[in-house]
Structures are given as C-alpha cells and as structure tokens.
mmCIF file of C-alpha atoms and ligand atoms in Angstrom:
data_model
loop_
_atom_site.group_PDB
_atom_site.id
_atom_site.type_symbol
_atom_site.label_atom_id
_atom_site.label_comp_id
_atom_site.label_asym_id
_atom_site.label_seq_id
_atom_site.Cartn_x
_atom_site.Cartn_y
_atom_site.Cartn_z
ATOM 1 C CA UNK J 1 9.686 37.080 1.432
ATOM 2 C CA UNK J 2 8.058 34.009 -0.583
ATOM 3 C CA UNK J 3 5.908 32.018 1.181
ATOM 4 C CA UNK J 4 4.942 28.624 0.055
ATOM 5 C CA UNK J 5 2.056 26.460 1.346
ATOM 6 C CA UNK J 6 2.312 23.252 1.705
ATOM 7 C CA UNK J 7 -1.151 21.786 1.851
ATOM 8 C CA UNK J 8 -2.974 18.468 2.601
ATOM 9 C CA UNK J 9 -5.547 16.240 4.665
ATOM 10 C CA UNK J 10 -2.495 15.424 7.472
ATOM 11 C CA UNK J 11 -4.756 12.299 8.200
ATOM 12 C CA UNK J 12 -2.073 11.833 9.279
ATOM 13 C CA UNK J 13 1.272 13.666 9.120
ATOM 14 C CA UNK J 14 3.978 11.108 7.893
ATOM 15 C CA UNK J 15 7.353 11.293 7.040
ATOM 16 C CA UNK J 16 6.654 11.548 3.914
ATOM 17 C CA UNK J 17 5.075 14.454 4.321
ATOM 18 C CA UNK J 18 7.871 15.801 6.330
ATOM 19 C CA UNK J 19 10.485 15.095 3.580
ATOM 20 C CA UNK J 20 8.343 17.359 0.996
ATOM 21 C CA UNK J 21 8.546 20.140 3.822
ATOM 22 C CA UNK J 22 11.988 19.895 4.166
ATOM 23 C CA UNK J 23 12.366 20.341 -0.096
ATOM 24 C CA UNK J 24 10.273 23.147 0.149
ATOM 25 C CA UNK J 25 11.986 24.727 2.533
ATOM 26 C CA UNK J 26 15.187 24.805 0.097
ATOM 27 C CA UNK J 27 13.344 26.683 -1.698
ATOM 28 C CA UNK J 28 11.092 29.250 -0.310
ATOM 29 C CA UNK J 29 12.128 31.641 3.048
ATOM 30 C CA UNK J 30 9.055 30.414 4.166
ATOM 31 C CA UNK J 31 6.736 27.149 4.702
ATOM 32 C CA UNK J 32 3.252 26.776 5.789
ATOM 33 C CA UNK J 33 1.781 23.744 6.298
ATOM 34 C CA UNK J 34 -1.760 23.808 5.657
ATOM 35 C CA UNK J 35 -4.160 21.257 7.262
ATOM 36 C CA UNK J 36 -7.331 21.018 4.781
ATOM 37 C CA UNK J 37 -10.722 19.250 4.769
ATOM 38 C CA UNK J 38 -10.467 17.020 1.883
ATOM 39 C CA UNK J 39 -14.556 16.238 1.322
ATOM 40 C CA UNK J 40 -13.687 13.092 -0.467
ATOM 41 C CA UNK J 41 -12.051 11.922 2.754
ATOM 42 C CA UNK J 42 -13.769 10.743 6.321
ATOM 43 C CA UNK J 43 -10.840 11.762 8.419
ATOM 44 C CA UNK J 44 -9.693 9.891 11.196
ATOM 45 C CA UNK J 45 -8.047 12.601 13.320
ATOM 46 C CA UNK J 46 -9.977 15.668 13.831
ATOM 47 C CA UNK J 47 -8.795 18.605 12.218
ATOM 48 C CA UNK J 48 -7.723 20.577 15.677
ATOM 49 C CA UNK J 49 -5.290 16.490 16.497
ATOM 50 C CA UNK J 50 -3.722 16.908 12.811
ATOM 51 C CA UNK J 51 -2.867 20.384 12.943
ATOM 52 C CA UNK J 52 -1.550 19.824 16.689
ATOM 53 C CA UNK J 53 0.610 16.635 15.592
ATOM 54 C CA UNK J 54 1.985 19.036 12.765
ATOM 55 C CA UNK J 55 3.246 21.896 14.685
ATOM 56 C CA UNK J 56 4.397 19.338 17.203
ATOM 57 C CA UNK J 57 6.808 17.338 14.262
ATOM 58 C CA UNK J 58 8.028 20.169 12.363
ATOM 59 C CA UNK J 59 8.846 22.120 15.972
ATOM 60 C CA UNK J 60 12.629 21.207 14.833
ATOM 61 C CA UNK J 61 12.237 22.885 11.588
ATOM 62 C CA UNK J 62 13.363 26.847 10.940
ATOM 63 C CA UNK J 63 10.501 28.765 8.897
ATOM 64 C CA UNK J 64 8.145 26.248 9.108
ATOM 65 C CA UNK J 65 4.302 27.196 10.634
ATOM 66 C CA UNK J 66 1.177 25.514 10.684
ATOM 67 C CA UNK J 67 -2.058 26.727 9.742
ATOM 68 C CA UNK J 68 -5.367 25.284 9.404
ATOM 69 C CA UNK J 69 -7.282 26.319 6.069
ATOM 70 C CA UNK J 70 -10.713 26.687 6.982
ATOM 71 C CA UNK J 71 -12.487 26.634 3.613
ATOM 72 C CA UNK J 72 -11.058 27.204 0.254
ATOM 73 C CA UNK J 73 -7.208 26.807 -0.073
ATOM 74 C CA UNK J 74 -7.670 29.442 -2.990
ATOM 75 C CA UNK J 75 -8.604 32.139 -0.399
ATOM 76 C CA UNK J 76 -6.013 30.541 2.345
ATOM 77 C CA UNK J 77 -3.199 31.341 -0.580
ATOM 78 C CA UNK J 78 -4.345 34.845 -0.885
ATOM 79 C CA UNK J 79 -4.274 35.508 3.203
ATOM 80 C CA UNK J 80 -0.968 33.867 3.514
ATOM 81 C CA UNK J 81 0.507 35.944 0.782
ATOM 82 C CA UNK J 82 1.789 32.854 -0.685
ATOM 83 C CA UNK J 83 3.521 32.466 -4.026
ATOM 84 C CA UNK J 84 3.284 28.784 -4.411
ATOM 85 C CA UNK J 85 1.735 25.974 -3.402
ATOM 86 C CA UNK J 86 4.117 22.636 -2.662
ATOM 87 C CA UNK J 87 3.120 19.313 -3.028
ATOM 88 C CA UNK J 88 4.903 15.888 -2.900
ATOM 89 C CA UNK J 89 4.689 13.458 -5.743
ATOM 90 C CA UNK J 90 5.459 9.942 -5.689
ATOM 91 C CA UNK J 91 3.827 8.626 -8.392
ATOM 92 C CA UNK J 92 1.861 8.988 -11.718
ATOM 93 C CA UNK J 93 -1.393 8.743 -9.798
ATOM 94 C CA UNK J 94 -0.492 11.488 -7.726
ATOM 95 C CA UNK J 95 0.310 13.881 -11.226
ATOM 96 C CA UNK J 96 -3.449 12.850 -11.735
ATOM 97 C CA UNK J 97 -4.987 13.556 -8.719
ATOM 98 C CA UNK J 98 -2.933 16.754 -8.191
ATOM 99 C CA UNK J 99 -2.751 18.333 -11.405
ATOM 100 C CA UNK J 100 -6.674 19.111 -11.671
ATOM 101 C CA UNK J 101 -6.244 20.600 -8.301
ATOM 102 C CA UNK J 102 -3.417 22.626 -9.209
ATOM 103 C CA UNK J 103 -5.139 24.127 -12.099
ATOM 104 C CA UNK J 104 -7.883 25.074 -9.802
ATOM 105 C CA UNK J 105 -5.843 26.632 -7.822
ATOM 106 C CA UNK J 106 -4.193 28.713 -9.720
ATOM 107 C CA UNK J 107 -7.331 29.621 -11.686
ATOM 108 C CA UNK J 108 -9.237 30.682 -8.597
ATOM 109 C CA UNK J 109 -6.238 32.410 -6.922
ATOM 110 C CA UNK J 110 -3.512 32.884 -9.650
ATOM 111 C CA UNK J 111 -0.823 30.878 -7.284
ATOM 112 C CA UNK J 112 1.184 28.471 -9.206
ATOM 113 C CA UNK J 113 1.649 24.467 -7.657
ATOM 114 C CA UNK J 114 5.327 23.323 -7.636
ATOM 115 C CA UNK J 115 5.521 19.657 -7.713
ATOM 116 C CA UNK J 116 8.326 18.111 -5.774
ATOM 117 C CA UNK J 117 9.558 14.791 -6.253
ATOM 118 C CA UNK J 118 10.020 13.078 -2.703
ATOM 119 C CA UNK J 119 12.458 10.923 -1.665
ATOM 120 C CA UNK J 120 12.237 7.405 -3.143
ATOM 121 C CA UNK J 121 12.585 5.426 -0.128
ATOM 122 C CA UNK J 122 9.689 7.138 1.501
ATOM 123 C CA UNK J 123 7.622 6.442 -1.531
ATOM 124 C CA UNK J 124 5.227 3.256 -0.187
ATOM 125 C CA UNK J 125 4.057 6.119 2.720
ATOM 126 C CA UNK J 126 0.472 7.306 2.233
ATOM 127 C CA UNK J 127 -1.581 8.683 5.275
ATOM 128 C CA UNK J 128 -4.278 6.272 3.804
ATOM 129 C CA UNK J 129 -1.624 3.017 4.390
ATOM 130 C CA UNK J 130 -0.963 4.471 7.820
ATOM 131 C CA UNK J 131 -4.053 3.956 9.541
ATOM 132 C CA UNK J 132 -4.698 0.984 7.517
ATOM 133 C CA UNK J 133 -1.610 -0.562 8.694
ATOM 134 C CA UNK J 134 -2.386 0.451 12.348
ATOM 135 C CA UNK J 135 -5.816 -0.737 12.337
ATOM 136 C CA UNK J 136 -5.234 -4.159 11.898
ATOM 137 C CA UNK J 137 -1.847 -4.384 14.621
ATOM 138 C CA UNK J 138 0.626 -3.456 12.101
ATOM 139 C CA UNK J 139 3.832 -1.461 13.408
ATOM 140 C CA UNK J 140 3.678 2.184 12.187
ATOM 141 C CA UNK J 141 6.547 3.684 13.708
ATOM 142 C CA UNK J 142 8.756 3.781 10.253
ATOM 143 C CA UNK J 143 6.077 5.796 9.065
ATOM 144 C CA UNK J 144 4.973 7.964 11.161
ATOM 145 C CA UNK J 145 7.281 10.690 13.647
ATOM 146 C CA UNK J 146 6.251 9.398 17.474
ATOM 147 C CA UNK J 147 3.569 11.511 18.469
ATOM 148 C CA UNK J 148 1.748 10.435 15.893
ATOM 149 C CA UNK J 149 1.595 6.715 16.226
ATOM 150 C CA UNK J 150 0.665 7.519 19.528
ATOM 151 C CA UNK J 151 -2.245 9.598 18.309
ATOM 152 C CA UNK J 152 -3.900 6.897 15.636
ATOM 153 C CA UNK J 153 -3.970 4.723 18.345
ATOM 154 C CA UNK J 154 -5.412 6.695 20.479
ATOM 155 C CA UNK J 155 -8.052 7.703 18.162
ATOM 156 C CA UNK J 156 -8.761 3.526 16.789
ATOM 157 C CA UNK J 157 -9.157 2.550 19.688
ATOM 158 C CA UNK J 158 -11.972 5.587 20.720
ATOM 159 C CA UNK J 159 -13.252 4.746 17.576
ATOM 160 C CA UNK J 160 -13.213 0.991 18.218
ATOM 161 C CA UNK J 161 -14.957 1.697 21.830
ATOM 162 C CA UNK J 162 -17.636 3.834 19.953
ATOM 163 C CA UNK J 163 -16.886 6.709 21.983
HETATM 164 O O1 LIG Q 225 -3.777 15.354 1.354
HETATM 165 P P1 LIG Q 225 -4.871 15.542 0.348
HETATM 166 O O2 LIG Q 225 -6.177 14.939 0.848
HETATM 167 O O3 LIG Q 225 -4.510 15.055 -1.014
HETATM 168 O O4 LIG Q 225 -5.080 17.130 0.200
HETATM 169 C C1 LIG Q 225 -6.137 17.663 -0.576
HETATM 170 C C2 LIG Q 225 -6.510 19.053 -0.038
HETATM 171 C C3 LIG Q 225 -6.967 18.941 1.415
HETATM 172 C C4 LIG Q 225 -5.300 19.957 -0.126
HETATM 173 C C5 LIG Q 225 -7.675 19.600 -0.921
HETATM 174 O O5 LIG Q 225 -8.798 18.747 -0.819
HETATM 175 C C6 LIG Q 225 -8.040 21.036 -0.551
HETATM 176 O O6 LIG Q 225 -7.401 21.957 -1.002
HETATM 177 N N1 LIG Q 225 -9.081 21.212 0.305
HETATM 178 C C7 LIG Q 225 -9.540 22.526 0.752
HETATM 179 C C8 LIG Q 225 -10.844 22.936 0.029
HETATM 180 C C9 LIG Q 225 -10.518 23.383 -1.389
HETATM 181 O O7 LIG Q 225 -9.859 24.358 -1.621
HETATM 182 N N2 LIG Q 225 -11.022 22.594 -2.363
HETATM 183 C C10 LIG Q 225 -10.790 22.858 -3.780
HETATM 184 C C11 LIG Q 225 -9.480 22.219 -4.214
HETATM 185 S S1 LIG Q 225 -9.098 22.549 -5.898
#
C-alpha cells in the first residue's frame, strides 16, 4: 500500500488544491490530506473549519482521508506510513518556497516530496487570493467548492463583528 500525503495550510481548500489530490491519487493507492499549521501564516479558518471543509469536498473522492498534522509533518509522515509527500506547483516561486521544505522533510523523516504540476487553468488560485478576493465583495465561487465560500464568509464577517 503507498500512501502519499498531501499537505498544506487549507486556509482554505480550493480547487486547486483539489486538482493536485486528484493527480496524486493516479498515483498512489492512497491520499491523505494533511491540514498543517503553517507559523508564517495567521489563518483565517481554524484548524478544526479547514480540516472539516476538506473531508466535506473530497467526500466524492475514493482513497482520499483527511488528517490534521498536529506538529511536525516529519513525524505525521512516519505515523501515516507514508512514502511521499505531494505537493502542487504552479509556479517558480512555489519550486522556491517548496523545495527547502522538501529537503527538510526528507532529511528529518527520509520521505521523498513529489512535485506535481497542476492544471494550468487553475493556476491564478492561491488560498491567500481567496480570502483576499472575498474580503473586499469579490465572487469566490470559481475558486472555491461551495461549502467553502460559505465558510470564509462566515468567518469575515465574525471577524468583521469582532466576535
Ligand atoms: O499550504 P502551505 O502553507 O504552503 O503549507 C505549508 C505546511 C503547512 C505544509 C508547512 O508549514 C508544514 O509542514 N507545517 C507543519 C510543521 C512542520 O513540519 N514544519 C517544518 C516544515 S519543513
């Protein structure tokens, strides 16, 4: 059985990150996707709202689970069994960004990163863009699977209420 994670801040899901799923699913029996605290980030969603939204959009998927990783994704690796770790690219600044990561990775847990080119016309999508988009009245529904729009709503306009 080889597992691959496919791991990320889900601030939030999009369908970009769905298409990367969907690749790595062609090529492992199994995908995880892992919902990770990113310290350079301030999330909008709380962790518990991204990994919910995730198991809710890839329900539709075969051999796809969520997880949340709830410190290193070194250690996660090693207590999923996985063999790889997936992650979408859409650009050169994403080779920068990721390949430090992946050499961390494999140097604290010996699992290798497979990078997966996404599809092009779901390049422009980044989780960052989302919430940008929907925080000043912007329509995010090409984006984003339904539940989700509903959900960064939901949580601009707590935010925007200062609850
Ligand atoms: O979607 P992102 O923000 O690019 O994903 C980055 C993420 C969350 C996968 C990364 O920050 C991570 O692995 N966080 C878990 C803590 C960890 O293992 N940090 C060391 C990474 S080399």
């Amino acid at each position: 059985m080889h597992i691959a994670v496919c791991p990320g801040s889900f601030d939030p899901i999009t369908f970009g990150h769905l298409d990367v799923v969907r690749r790595a699913l062609t090529m492992f029996d199994e995908v995880v996707v892992a919902v990770a605290t990113n310290d350079a980030k301030v999330p909008l969603l709380p962790a518990q709202v991204r990994v919910e939204l995730a198991r809710q959009v890839v329900a539709d998927l075969p051999r796809v689970r969520v997880g949340l990783v709830p410190g290193l994704l070194a250690d996660y690796l090693q207590e999923q069994g996985a063999c790889a770790v997936v992650k979408g690219i859409r650009g050169a600044s994403d080779v920068d960004a990721e390949v430090p990561m992946a050499l961390m990775n494999r140097h604290l847990s010996g699992v290798e990163t497979v990078f997966v080119a996404g599809d092009q016309s779901l390049a422009h999508i980044a989780s960052s863009m989302v919430k940008d988009i929907a925080r000043h009245g912007g329509r995010i529904d090409d984006l984003v699977p339904g539940p989700v729009v509903a959900a960064v709503h939901a949580a601009l306009a707590e935010r925007k209420g200062g609850r």
